[in-house]
Structures are given as C-alpha cells and as structure tokens.
Coordinates of C-alpha atoms and ligand atoms in Angstrom, one line a residue:
M1 CA 17.8 147.6 -19.0
D2 CA 14.8 146.2 -17.3
T3 CA 15.2 146.4 -13.5
D4 CA 12.9 143.5 -12.6
L5 CA 14.5 140.9 -10.3
V6 CA 15.0 137.3 -11.0
A7 CA 15.8 134.4 -8.7
A8 CA 18.8 132.3 -9.5
L9 CA 19.8 128.8 -8.4
D10 CA 23.2 127.2 -8.8
I11 CA 23.0 123.5 -8.1
G12 CA 26.2 121.5 -7.8
G13 CA 27.3 118.3 -6.1
T14 CA 28.7 120.2 -3.1
K15 CA 26.3 123.2 -2.6
I16 CA 23.0 124.6 -3.6
A17 CA 23.2 128.4 -3.9
G18 CA 20.3 130.8 -4.5
A19 CA 20.0 134.5 -5.0
L20 CA 17.8 137.3 -6.0
V21 CA 19.6 139.2 -8.8
D22 CA 18.7 142.5 -10.4
G23 CA 18.9 143.5 -14.1
D24 CA 22.5 144.7 -13.7
G25 CA 23.6 141.3 -12.2
R26 CA 23.9 142.5 -8.7
I27 CA 23.1 139.9 -6.0
L28 CA 20.7 141.4 -3.5
V29 CA 19.7 138.4 -1.4
R30 CA 21.5 135.1 -0.9
A31 CA 20.8 131.6 0.5
Q32 CA 22.8 128.4 0.5
R33 CA 22.7 124.8 1.7
P34 CA 25.1 121.9 1.4
T35 CA 23.9 119.4 -1.3
P36 CA 22.9 116.1 0.4
A37 CA 24.3 114.5 -2.7
R38 CA 24.3 110.9 -1.3
E39 CA 20.7 111.1 -0.2
D40 CA 17.5 110.2 -2.1
G41 CA 16.1 112.6 -4.7
D42 CA 13.4 114.1 -2.5
T43 CA 15.9 114.9 0.3
V44 CA 18.1 116.7 -2.3
M45 CA 15.0 118.6 -3.4
G46 CA 14.2 119.5 0.2
A47 CA 17.5 121.4 0.3
V48 CA 16.6 123.2 -2.9
E49 CA 13.2 124.1 -1.3
E50 CA 14.9 125.4 1.8
V51 CA 17.0 127.7 -0.3
L52 CA 13.9 128.9 -2.3
G53 CA 12.1 129.3 1.0
E54 CA 14.6 131.8 2.2
L55 CA 14.4 133.7 -1.1
T56 CA 10.5 133.7 -1.1
A57 CA 10.5 135.0 2.5
A58 CA 12.6 138.1 1.5
P59 CA 10.6 141.3 0.9
L60 CA 12.2 141.7 -2.5
W61 CA 10.7 138.4 -3.7
G62 CA 7.6 140.2 -4.8
R63 CA 9.6 141.8 -7.7
A64 CA 10.9 138.5 -9.0
T65 CA 9.6 137.6 -12.4
A66 CA 11.3 134.3 -13.2
V67 CA 13.7 131.7 -11.9
G68 CA 16.9 130.7 -13.6
I69 CA 18.6 127.4 -12.8
G70 CA 22.1 126.4 -13.6
S71 CA 22.6 122.7 -12.7
A72 CA 25.3 120.2 -12.8
G73 CA 24.7 118.0 -15.7
P74 CA 23.6 116.4 -17.8
V75 CA 20.4 118.4 -17.9
D76 CA 17.5 118.1 -20.3
A77 CA 16.1 121.6 -20.7
S78 CA 13.5 120.4 -23.2
A79 CA 12.1 117.9 -20.6
G80 CA 12.8 120.1 -17.6
T81 CA 14.8 117.3 -16.0
V82 CA 18.3 116.9 -14.5
S83 CA 20.5 113.8 -14.0
P84 CA 23.7 115.2 -12.3
V85 CA 26.5 112.7 -12.3
N86 CA 27.4 113.6 -8.7
V87 CA 23.8 113.4 -7.4
P88 CA 22.8 109.8 -8.0
G89 CA 19.3 110.3 -6.4
W90 CA 18.4 112.6 -9.3
R91 CA 18.0 110.7 -12.6
G92 CA 15.6 112.3 -15.0
Y93 CA 14.5 114.3 -12.0
P94 CA 11.7 116.8 -12.8
L95 CA 13.5 119.8 -11.3
V96 CA 11.7 122.5 -13.3
D97 CA 8.2 121.4 -12.2
R98 CA 9.3 121.1 -8.6
V99 CA 11.0 124.6 -8.6
R100 CA 8.1 126.2 -10.3
A101 CA 5.8 124.8 -7.6
A102 CA 8.0 126.1 -4.9
A103 CA 8.4 129.5 -6.5
G104 CA 4.7 130.3 -6.8
G105 CA 4.3 129.3 -10.4
L106 CA 7.0 131.7 -11.8
P107 CA 8.5 130.7 -15.2
V108 CA 11.6 128.6 -14.8
E109 CA 14.6 128.5 -17.2
L110 CA 17.0 125.5 -16.9
I111 CA 20.5 125.4 -18.3
G112 CA 23.6 123.3 -17.6
D113 CA 26.3 124.7 -15.3
G114 CA 28.8 125.2 -18.1
V115 CA 26.3 127.1 -20.1
A116 CA 25.5 129.2 -17.0
I117 CA 29.1 130.2 -16.5
T118 CA 29.3 131.1 -20.2
A119 CA 26.3 133.4 -19.8
A120 CA 28.0 135.1 -16.8
E121 CA 31.4 135.5 -18.6
H122 CA 29.6 136.9 -21.7
W123 CA 27.4 139.3 -19.6
Q124 CA 30.1 140.6 -17.2
G125 CA 33.3 138.8 -17.6
A126 CA 36.2 137.9 -20.0
A127 CA 33.9 137.2 -22.9
R128 CA 32.0 140.5 -22.7
G129 CA 31.9 142.1 -26.1
H130 CA 32.7 138.9 -27.9
D131 CA 29.8 137.7 -30.1
N132 CA 31.4 134.2 -30.7
A133 CA 33.0 132.6 -27.6
L134 CA 33.7 129.3 -25.9
C135 CA 33.8 129.4 -22.1
M136 CA 35.2 126.5 -20.2
V137 CA 35.4 125.3 -16.6
V138 CA 38.5 123.1 -16.0
S139 CA 38.4 121.6 -12.6
T140 CA 37.3 118.2 -11.3
G141 CA 35.7 117.9 -14.7
V142 CA 35.8 119.9 -17.9
G143 CA 32.6 121.7 -18.9
G144 CA 31.8 124.6 -21.2
G145 CA 29.3 126.6 -23.2
L146 CA 29.0 128.7 -26.4
V147 CA 28.0 132.2 -27.3
L148 CA 27.3 132.3 -31.1
G149 CA 26.2 135.4 -33.0
G150 CA 26.0 137.4 -29.8
R151 CA 23.6 135.0 -28.1
L152 CA 24.0 132.2 -25.6
H153 CA 23.7 128.9 -27.5
P154 CA 22.5 126.3 -24.9
G155 CA 21.2 123.9 -27.6
P156 CA 17.9 121.9 -27.4
T157 CA 18.7 120.2 -24.1
G158 CA 20.9 122.9 -22.5
N159 CA 24.2 121.1 -22.8
A160 CA 25.8 122.6 -26.0
G161 CA 29.5 123.4 -25.7
H162 CA 30.3 120.5 -23.4
I163 CA 33.9 120.4 -24.6
G164 CA 35.1 118.1 -21.9
H165 CA 33.7 115.1 -23.7
I166 CA 34.9 115.5 -27.2
S167 CA 37.7 113.1 -28.1
V168 CA 41.1 114.5 -28.9
D169 CA 42.9 111.2 -28.7
L170 CA 41.3 108.5 -30.9
D171 CA 42.7 105.5 -29.1
G172 CA 43.2 107.2 -25.8
D173 CA 42.3 106.2 -22.3
A174 CA 38.7 105.2 -21.6
C175 CA 36.7 108.1 -20.2
P176 CA 33.9 107.6 -17.6
C177 CA 31.4 108.9 -20.2
G178 CA 32.1 105.8 -22.3
A179 CA 34.2 107.3 -25.0
R180 CA 38.0 107.4 -25.3
G181 CA 40.6 110.2 -25.2
C182 CA 38.2 112.9 -24.1
V183 CA 39.5 116.4 -23.2
E184 CA 38.5 115.8 -19.6
R185 CA 40.3 112.5 -19.4
I186 CA 43.6 114.5 -20.1
A187 CA 43.0 118.0 -18.9
S188 CA 41.0 117.8 -15.7
G189 CA 42.6 118.5 -12.3
P190 CA 42.6 114.9 -11.1
N191 CA 44.1 113.8 -14.4
I192 CA 46.8 116.4 -14.3
A193 CA 47.7 115.1 -10.8
R194 CA 47.4 111.4 -11.8
R195 CA 49.8 111.9 -14.7
A196 CA 52.3 113.8 -12.6
L197 CA 52.3 111.0 -10.0
E198 CA 52.7 108.4 -12.7
G199 CA 55.6 110.3 -14.0
G200 CA 57.4 110.3 -10.7
W201 CA 56.4 113.6 -9.2
R202 CA 56.0 113.4 -5.4
P203 CA 54.0 115.8 -3.2
G204 CA 55.7 117.8 -0.5
A205 CA 55.5 117.2 3.3
D206 CA 51.9 118.2 3.4
G207 CA 51.0 115.2 1.1
D208 CA 48.9 117.5 -1.1
T209 CA 48.5 115.7 -4.5
S210 CA 46.0 118.1 -6.0
A211 CA 46.4 119.8 -9.4
A212 CA 47.1 123.0 -7.5
A213 CA 50.1 121.3 -5.8
V214 CA 51.3 120.1 -9.2
A215 CA 51.0 123.7 -10.4
A216 CA 53.1 124.9 -7.5
A217 CA 55.7 122.3 -8.3
A218 CA 55.6 123.3 -12.0
R219 CA 56.2 127.0 -11.1
A220 CA 59.2 125.8 -9.0
G221 CA 60.6 124.1 -12.1
D222 CA 59.7 120.4 -11.6
P223 CA 59.9 119.0 -15.1
V224 CA 57.3 116.3 -14.6
A225 CA 54.8 118.8 -13.2
V226 CA 55.5 121.1 -16.1
A227 CA 55.0 118.3 -18.6
S228 CA 51.7 117.3 -17.0
F229 CA 50.3 120.8 -17.4
A230 CA 51.7 121.0 -21.0
R231 CA 49.8 117.8 -21.9
A232 CA 46.6 119.2 -20.4
A233 CA 47.2 122.4 -22.4
Q234 CA 47.7 120.4 -25.6
A235 CA 44.3 118.6 -25.1
L236 CA 42.6 121.9 -24.4
A237 CA 44.2 123.5 -27.4
A238 CA 43.0 120.6 -29.7
G239 CA 39.5 120.9 -28.4
I240 CA 39.4 124.7 -28.6
A241 CA 40.9 124.7 -32.1
A242 CA 38.3 122.1 -33.3
T243 CA 35.5 124.3 -31.8
A244 CA 36.9 127.4 -33.5
T245 CA 37.1 125.6 -36.8
L246 CA 33.5 124.4 -36.6
V247 CA 31.8 127.6 -35.4
E248 CA 34.3 130.4 -35.7
I249 CA 34.7 131.5 -32.1
D250 CA 37.3 134.2 -31.5
I251 CA 38.0 133.8 -27.8
A252 CA 38.2 130.8 -25.4
V253 CA 37.8 131.7 -21.7
I254 CA 39.1 129.2 -19.2
G255 CA 37.9 129.2 -15.6
G256 CA 37.8 126.6 -12.8
G257 CA 40.6 125.6 -10.5
V258 CA 43.0 124.5 -13.3
G259 CA 42.2 127.8 -15.1
K260 CA 43.8 129.6 -12.1
A261 CA 47.2 127.9 -12.7
G262 CA 48.2 131.0 -14.7
E263 CA 51.1 130.8 -17.2
I264 CA 51.9 127.2 -16.2
L265 CA 48.8 126.4 -18.2
F266 CA 48.4 129.4 -20.5
A267 CA 51.9 129.6 -22.0
P268 CA 51.8 126.0 -23.3
L269 CA 48.2 126.5 -24.3
R270 CA 49.0 129.4 -26.6
R271 CA 51.9 127.4 -28.1
A272 CA 49.7 124.4 -28.7
L273 CA 46.9 126.6 -30.2
A274 CA 49.4 127.9 -32.7
E275 CA 50.0 124.3 -33.8
Y276 CA 46.3 123.2 -34.0
A277 CA 44.4 126.4 -35.0
T278 CA 46.1 126.9 -38.3
L279 CA 43.4 128.0 -40.9
S280 CA 43.2 131.7 -41.7
F281 CA 39.9 132.2 -40.0
V282 CA 41.0 130.8 -36.6
R283 CA 44.5 132.2 -36.3
R284 CA 43.4 135.3 -34.4
L285 CA 41.8 133.1 -31.7
T286 CA 42.8 134.2 -28.2
V287 CA 42.6 132.5 -24.8
A288 CA 41.9 134.3 -21.6
P289 CA 41.4 133.4 -17.9
A290 CA 37.8 133.7 -16.6
R291 CA 37.0 136.8 -14.7
M292 CA 33.9 135.8 -12.8
G293 CA 34.4 134.4 -9.4
T294 CA 32.4 132.0 -7.3
D295 CA 29.2 133.8 -8.2
A296 CA 29.5 133.0 -11.9
G297 CA 26.9 130.1 -11.8
L298 CA 24.3 132.3 -10.0
V299 CA 24.9 135.3 -12.3
G300 CA 24.7 133.1 -15.4
A301 CA 21.5 131.5 -14.2
A302 CA 20.1 135.0 -13.6
A303 CA 21.1 136.0 -17.1
A304 CA 19.2 133.1 -18.6
A305 CA 16.1 134.0 -16.6
L306 CA 16.3 137.6 -17.6
T307 CA 16.7 136.7 -21.2
R308 CA 13.6 134.5 -21.0
T309 CA 11.6 137.2 -19.1
A310 CA 12.3 139.8 -21.7
G311 CA 11.8 137.5 -24.7
V312 CA 14.8 139.1 -26.2
S313 CA 18.4 139.4 -25.3
A314 CA 17.8 141.6 -22.3
A315 CA 21.0 140.5 -20.5
G316 CA 23.0 140.6 -23.7
V317 CA 23.3 136.8 -23.6
Ligands
ZN401 ZN1 34.3 111.6 -21.9

C-alpha cells in the first residue's frame, strides 16, 4: 500500500478533529477544537482553520497528499458545500474551497459523517472483508453509509445510505426532516428514552433519562425499557431488511451510543430481522456491533482521501 500521508478532518456539532494519517490508517498527528456551533459561519471556519494550522505546522505535513473531510450532514460533495443540521451558521457553506485554501491547495475529498464511518468500518472494522455492507450510527440521530461491490458508495452528493430518514411507519410520527415514521424517529437514543418515559419508566436517583440509562434499566429487567429497545430494534430491522432487499448487503454494522447497548438491542434486532428479511437472498444477512472507536470519523475521512489520491481503491474502500 502507498505510504503517503493524508490529512483528515472529522467535523461534528460538538468537536472538530483533525489528524495526519498514514496508508495503514495510523494516526500520527492530532489536533482538536470544540465546534462553536452557535456562532456565525466564519467563526466555525476559524476553528477548522486552527485545527488545520496545527496540522500544517507539523513536520510530517510535507508528506500529506490530500485532505479528507467527514462532516455532519447534509453535505453536497458535488458542490463542495455543507449544511450541518447542528451548525446553523453553515448553510450551503463552501467548506471544500475554504479547506483547500487553508491546506496549501491540496485536493480535498468531502463525504458525510455516516459515509466516513462506513469507510472506516470497511477498511479496519466490523465490515472488513464484506463487499456489500450497510454501516449505521445510532445515537442522537441515525446515519449510515453503504459499501457496494467492494467500494464505498457515497452517491453523487456524499449522503447515500442515510438510513435514518427512510420511513418504516407510513402514518407514523412526524420527523424533523419533514417525513413521517422515519427510522430515526423511532430508533434514535432520544426517541428510545422518550418512549420509555411515556410508557411509565422513571429514572433512578441520578435523574439520568438518557438511552444509556434506559438500557441499564432494560438489563435489570424493566419491561417498559425492554419494550422501548425492542421497538427501536424493530424499526432498525425494517430499514436494514429494506436495504438488503434493494442492494443485497450481507452485513449491517451498528455503532453509536445505542449500538453499544449490546444484547438489549441486538437480540430483538435479530428476531425482527428474521421477520422482515425473508427472501432467499437476504436470509443470511447478519448484524454486528461496530468495532471502530471514537477515531472512526477520522480514519474514514482518511480512507476517502487515500482512495482519491490513488485514483483506485487504495484503502480498499
Ligand atoms: Zn426523517
């Protein structure tokens, strides 16, 4: 494999992380800033430029050949712009041009954060060796990405595989995206917690009403908590089964905070998949927890940049 370095940026509503990454996915230099998400667009860009400034000051920068960006979405890779829901100062913001200018004119590859995590799981994580995979992040929201035919499939704008906003409940609750009954509206962490509270579950003395607290209650046998996770699992299973039926994936990898709930999520998920993924060509579909940790976004952005640099599937994505 080519040993040239690439720079990677992982831009979310909470933090902006940057790194120099080698051809084996090792992170050699790091930089990070909090995202000033409530500030104007140029202030947010200033934080990105501070991260890039630390990277360009590193002696290894001279070996960097490209910059990969994984950003909270929606992104528009064809236009080079981003409009992250949680960063209101950026709407149609020309992130690619600004990063290229701050990075000395290096080529820049932009993908959505769900696609970036998919690239990382396919390169080094739970989807490694699978030519057709759906990788999902289930946390505050629900995102995802696809690997098809052995290659990352970002789609024309970099958002393909955004499974959180396909509807699995035709007349279901209104989703902030404007549709109804989306996977995210049922399976995200806040919705798992909301449903448990509506069902009569009450938090412990610490007052923690997060999905993690609901998961702990479910493990202790609380039937309302168990049912809330089972409902989330059912929505995920319907979305995964639909995806598998459309494009013949053979594995769905689930990460994010809710993905860490373990068998409280995965046991009902496998049961529901058996109900929804019924045709012969999707029956062998498996689900697995994500293996990449908090660096998944950076590693995936690096994979996208390495692929672009080589012009072929250098990183296997
Ligand atoms: Zn939606």
